[in-house]
N, CA, C and O atoms as a GROMACS GRO file, in nm:
protein
  256
    1MET      N    1  -3.330 -10.423   4.160
    1MET     CA    2  -3.370 -10.372   4.062
    1MET      C    3  -3.245 -10.366   3.953
    1MET      O    4  -3.127 -10.360   3.988
    2ALA      N    5  -3.283 -10.369   3.835
    2ALA     CA    6  -3.178 -10.417   3.712
    2ALA      C    7  -3.100 -10.283   3.712
    2ALA      O    8  -3.143 -10.168   3.720
    3PRO      N    9  -2.963 -10.334   3.700
    3PRO     CA   10  -2.858 -10.203   3.672
    3PRO      C   11  -2.863 -10.135   3.556
    3PRO      O   12  -2.815 -10.022   3.554
    4VAL      N   13  -2.915 -10.184   3.449
    4VAL     CA   14  -2.924 -10.113   3.318
    4VAL      C   15  -3.068 -10.106   3.263
    4VAL      O   16  -3.164 -10.170   3.305
    5GLY      N   17  -3.068 -10.029   3.174
    5GLY     CA   18  -3.197 -10.040   3.099
    5GLY      C   19  -3.319  -9.949   3.174
    5GLY      O   20  -3.440  -9.971   3.182
    6ARG      N   21  -3.259  -9.866   3.213
    6ARG     CA   22  -3.392  -9.789   3.309
    6ARG      C   23  -3.440  -9.672   3.225
    6ARG      O   24  -3.362  -9.616   3.146
    7PRO      N   25  -3.551  -9.637   3.237
    7PRO     CA   26  -3.622  -9.539   3.150
    7PRO      C   27  -3.555  -9.392   3.179
    7PRO      O   28  -3.520  -9.311   3.093
    8GLN      N   29  -3.545  -9.377   3.326
    8GLN     CA   30  -3.477  -9.242   3.383
    8GLN      C   31  -3.352  -9.278   3.452
    8GLN      O   32  -3.329  -9.382   3.514
    9PRO      N   33  -3.272  -9.172   3.432
    9PRO     CA   34  -3.149  -9.192   3.511
    9PRO      C   35  -3.182  -9.230   3.662
    9PRO      O   36  -3.282  -9.184   3.716
   10VAL      N   37  -3.084  -9.325   3.736
   10VAL     CA   38  -3.102  -9.321   3.868
   10VAL      C   39  -2.961  -9.340   3.919
   10VAL      O   40  -2.876  -9.385   3.842
   11ARG      N   41  -2.927  -9.305   4.054
   11ARG     CA   42  -2.807  -9.327   4.102
   11ARG      C   43  -2.789  -9.467   4.136
   11ARG      O   44  -2.873  -9.524   4.207
   12VAL      N   45  -2.686  -9.528   4.091
   12VAL     CA   46  -2.647  -9.656   4.102
   12VAL      C   47  -2.515  -9.670   4.185
   12VAL      O   48  -2.413  -9.616   4.142
   13LEU      N   49  -2.514  -9.734   4.292
   13LEU     CA   50  -2.402  -9.764   4.390
   13LEU      C   51  -2.362  -9.903   4.336
   13LEU      O   52  -2.454  -9.977   4.299
   14ILE      N   53  -2.236  -9.946   4.328
   14ILE     CA   54  -2.206 -10.069   4.292
   14ILE      C   55  -2.083 -10.110   4.397
   14ILE      O   56  -1.981 -10.043   4.402
   15ASP      N   57  -2.104 -10.231   4.481
   15ASP     CA   58  -2.034 -10.272   4.587
   15ASP      C   59  -1.895 -10.295   4.528
   15ASP      O   60  -1.872 -10.375   4.437
   16ALA      N   61  -1.801 -10.215   4.592
   16ALA     CA   62  -1.671 -10.216   4.525
   16ALA      C   63  -1.592 -10.362   4.588
   16ALA      O   64  -1.488 -10.398   4.532
   17THR      N   65  -1.643 -10.437   4.696
   17THR     CA   66  -1.565 -10.561   4.749
   17THR      C   67  -1.554 -10.652   4.634
   17THR      O   68  -1.436 -10.674   4.607
   18PRO      N   69  -1.649 -10.720   4.546
   18PRO     CA   70  -1.622 -10.793   4.455
   18PRO      C   71  -1.538 -10.770   4.303
   18PRO      O   72  -1.538 -10.835   4.198
   19ALA      N   73  -1.476 -10.662   4.341
   19ALA     CA   74  -1.420 -10.578   4.206
   19ALA      C   75  -1.345 -10.660   4.154
   19ALA      O   76  -1.324 -10.642   4.034
   20GLU      N   77  -1.271 -10.792   4.227
   20GLU     CA   78  -1.158 -10.857   4.158
   20GLU      C   79  -1.221 -11.000   4.118
   20GLU      O   80  -1.154 -11.097   4.084
   21HIS      N   81  -1.356 -10.996   4.129
   21HIS     CA   82  -1.386 -11.133   4.085
   21HIS      C   83  -1.520 -11.100   3.968
   21HIS      O   84  -1.584 -10.995   3.961
   22ASP      N   85  -1.537 -11.232   3.874
   22ASP     CA   86  -1.598 -11.239   3.773
   22ASP      C   87  -1.764 -11.209   3.833
   22ASP      O   88  -1.811 -11.269   3.929
   23LEU      N   89  -1.821 -11.128   3.769
   23LEU     CA   90  -1.962 -11.072   3.814
   23LEU      C   91  -2.075 -11.145   3.737
   23LEU      O   92  -2.057 -11.206   3.631
   24ARG      N   93  -2.171 -11.135   3.788
   24ARG     CA   94  -2.321 -11.165   3.722
   24ARG      C   95  -2.427 -11.070   3.754
   24ARG      O   96  -2.478 -11.069   3.866
   25ALA      N   97  -2.457 -11.002   3.675
   25ALA     CA   98  -2.569 -10.906   3.690
   25ALA      C   99  -2.721 -10.938   3.649
   25ALA      O  100  -2.751 -10.988   3.541
   26GLY      N  101  -2.814 -10.903   3.748
   26GLY     CA  102  -2.940 -10.943   3.699
   26GLY      C  103  -3.015 -10.815   3.604
   26GLY      O  104  -3.011 -10.696   3.635
   27ALA      N  105  -3.066 -10.858   3.510
   27ALA     CA  106  -3.144 -10.771   3.430
   27ALA      C  107  -3.292 -10.795   3.427
   27ALA      O  108  -3.363 -10.798   3.327
   28GLY      N  109  -3.332 -10.812   3.571
   28GLY     CA  110  -3.459 -10.807   3.573
   28GLY      C  111  -3.551 -10.955   3.601
   28GLY      O  112  -3.645 -10.973   3.678
   29MET      N  113  -3.496 -11.032   3.524
   29MET     CA  114  -3.552 -11.173   3.540
   29MET      C  115  -3.461 -11.282   3.526
   29MET      O  116  -3.362 -11.263   3.454
   30PRO      N  117  -3.478 -11.408   3.590
   30PRO     CA  118  -3.390 -11.499   3.605
   30PRO      C  119  -3.319 -11.536   3.484
   30PRO      O  120  -3.198 -11.561   3.488
   31HIS      N  121  -3.379 -11.540   3.385
   31HIS     CA  122  -3.347 -11.582   3.243
   31HIS      C  123  -3.257 -11.436   3.176
   31HIS      O  124  -3.233 -11.436   3.055
   32THR      N  125  -3.225 -11.353   3.235
   32THR     CA  126  -3.154 -11.215   3.195
   32THR      C  127  -3.049 -11.192   3.279
   32THR      O  128  -3.033 -11.078   3.322
   33VAL      N  129  -2.959 -11.298   3.315
   33VAL     CA  130  -2.848 -11.255   3.408
   33VAL      C  131  -2.728 -11.253   3.317
   33VAL      O  132  -2.709 -11.346   3.239
   34PHE      N  133  -2.645 -11.147   3.324
   34PHE     CA  134  -2.515 -11.147   3.233
   34PHE      C  135  -2.390 -11.142   3.308
   34PHE      O  136  -2.379 -11.131   3.430
   35ARG      N  137  -2.307 -11.151   3.229
   35ARG     CA  138  -2.171 -11.186   3.322
   35ARG      C  139  -2.089 -11.041   3.286
   35ARG      O  140  -2.117 -10.994   3.176
   36ALA      N  141  -2.012 -10.983   3.350
   36ALA     CA  142  -1.958 -10.861   3.316
   36ALA      C  143  -1.818 -10.847   3.420
   36ALA      O  144  -1.803 -10.918   3.520
   37THR      N  145  -1.746 -10.767   3.386
   37THR     CA  146  -1.631 -10.733   3.483
   37THR      C  147  -1.678 -10.599   3.540
   37THR      O  148  -1.767 -10.524   3.500
   38PHE      N  149  -1.588 -10.589   3.653
   38PHE     CA  150  -1.636 -10.487   3.752
   38PHE      C  151  -1.610 -10.332   3.658
   38PHE      O  152  -1.690 -10.240   3.672
   39PRO      N  153  -1.531 -10.325   3.594
   39PRO     CA  154  -1.519 -10.209   3.507
   39PRO      C  155  -1.640 -10.211   3.402
   39PRO      O  156  -1.702 -10.107   3.379
   40GLU      N  157  -1.665 -10.304   3.353
   40GLU     CA  158  -1.797 -10.328   3.246
   40GLU      C  159  -1.906 -10.253   3.321
   40GLU      O  160  -1.964 -10.153   3.279
   41LEU      N  161  -1.928 -10.316   3.436
   41LEU     CA  162  -2.053 -10.273   3.503
   41LEU      C  163  -2.050 -10.131   3.562
   41LEU      O  164  -2.159 -10.077   3.585
   42VAL      N  165  -1.942 -10.071   3.587
   42VAL     CA  166  -1.935  -9.940   3.635
   42VAL      C  167  -1.956  -9.850   3.511
   42VAL      O  168  -2.022  -9.747   3.522
   43ARG      N  169  -1.906  -9.885   3.399
   43ARG     CA  170  -1.912  -9.840   3.266
   43ARG      C  171  -2.070  -9.810   3.207
   43ARG      O  172  -2.125  -9.705   3.174
   44ILE      N  173  -2.118  -9.947   3.208
   44ILE     CA  174  -2.256  -9.953   3.148
   44ILE      C  175  -2.366  -9.887   3.232
   44ILE      O  176  -2.462  -9.829   3.180
   45THR      N  177  -2.348  -9.898   3.375
   45THR     CA  178  -2.439  -9.831   3.470
   45THR      C  179  -2.419  -9.708   3.478
   45THR      O  180  -2.524  -9.644   3.486
   46GLY      N  181  -2.311  -9.640   3.479
   46GLY     CA  182  -2.269  -9.517   3.518
   46GLY      C  183  -2.269  -9.515   3.665
   46GLY      O  184  -2.294  -9.409   3.723
   47GLY      N  185  -2.247  -9.607   3.720
   47GLY     CA  186  -2.249  -9.651   3.872
   47GLY      C  187  -2.128  -9.563   3.941
   47GLY      O  188  -2.047  -9.489   3.885
   48GLU      N  189  -2.139  -9.590   4.062
   48GLU     CA  190  -2.022  -9.542   4.134
   48GLU      C  191  -1.980  -9.642   4.237
   48GLU      O  192  -2.059  -9.676   4.324
   49PRO      N  193  -1.854  -9.693   4.231
   49PRO     CA  194  -1.789  -9.760   4.318
   49PRO      C  195  -1.836  -9.723   4.458
   49PRO      O  196  -1.864  -9.604   4.475
   50ALA      N  197  -1.849  -9.816   4.575
   50ALA     CA  198  -1.898  -9.777   4.692
   50ALA      C  199  -1.861  -9.883   4.791
   50ALA      O  200  -1.854  -9.997   4.746
   51GLU      N  201  -1.838  -9.865   4.911
   51GLU     CA  202  -1.817  -9.933   5.033
   51GLU      C  203  -1.976  -9.934   5.091
   51GLU      O  204  -2.047  -9.848   5.142
   52VAL      N  205  -1.993 -10.072   5.055
   52VAL     CA  206  -2.154 -10.087   5.076
   52VAL      C  207  -2.164 -10.147   5.237
   52VAL      O  208  -2.260 -10.120   5.309
   53ALA      N  209  -2.081 -10.208   5.268
   53ALA     CA  210  -2.094 -10.289   5.417
   53ALA      C  211  -1.941 -10.300   5.436
   53ALA      O  212  -1.863 -10.289   5.342
   54LYS      N  213  -1.898 -10.327   5.574
   54LYS     CA  214  -1.763 -10.362   5.617
   54LYS      C  215  -1.756 -10.466   5.708
   54LYS      O  216  -1.825 -10.470   5.810
   55GLY      N  217  -1.656 -10.570   5.667
   55GLY     CA  218  -1.646 -10.694   5.712
   55GLY      C  219  -1.760 -10.779   5.667
   55GLY      O  220  -1.852 -10.734   5.600
   56PRO      N  221  -1.751 -10.909   5.706
   56PRO     CA  222  -1.860 -11.002   5.664
   56PRO      C  223  -1.976 -10.970   5.715
   56PRO      O  224  -1.983 -10.914   5.825
   57ALA      N  225  -2.093 -11.002   5.638
   57ALA     CA  226  -2.224 -10.986   5.697
   57ALA      C  227  -2.258 -11.117   5.832
   57ALA      O  228  -2.234 -11.238   5.826
   58GLN      N  229  -2.313 -11.048   5.931
   58GLN     CA  230  -2.350 -11.146   6.060
   58GLN      C  231  -2.482 -11.151   6.034
   58GLN      O  232  -2.545 -11.047   6.014
   59VAL      N  233  -2.542 -11.281   6.029
   59VAL     CA  234  -2.693 -11.315   6.015
   59VAL      C  235  -2.713 -11.391   6.149
   59VAL      O  236  -2.643 -11.491   6.168
   60ARG      N  237  -2.794 -11.356   6.236
   60ARG     CA  238  -2.818 -11.414   6.352
   60ARG      C  239  -2.960 -11.496   6.312
   60ARG      O  240  -3.055 -11.435   6.262
   61LEU      N  241  -2.965 -11.644   6.341
   61LEU     CA  242  -3.079 -11.717   6.315
   61LEU      C  243  -3.154 -11.760   6.442
   61LEU      O  244  -3.091 -11.812   6.534
   62THR      N  245  -3.288 -11.740   6.448
   62THR     CA  246  -3.360 -11.753   6.579
   62THR      C  247  -3.410 -11.906   6.577
   62THR      O  248  -3.473 -11.941   6.477
   63PRO      N  249  -3.392 -11.978   6.654
   63PRO     CA  250  -3.411 -12.121   6.667
   63PRO      C  251  -3.595 -12.138   6.641
   63PRO      O  252  -3.670 -12.052   6.687
   64ARG      N  253  -3.631 -12.218   6.591
   64ARG     CA  254  -3.811 -12.210   6.583
   64ARG      C  255  -3.849 -12.320   6.676
   64ARG      O  256  -3.968 -12.345   6.696
   0.00000   0.00000   0.00000
């Protein structure tokens, strides 16, 4: 879901893990991606920084 431009307010949680990195945010379509800093993303979305996941994701692949 695009983090901005919503017709109605929605609760936005922003993963705090990449806070020190240059971010790219999607605006609904592949050609509408924009660059933002973490503070800018929090400000324009009204979002809440949150701990979304602990540690690296672990993906298990099943052999075919």
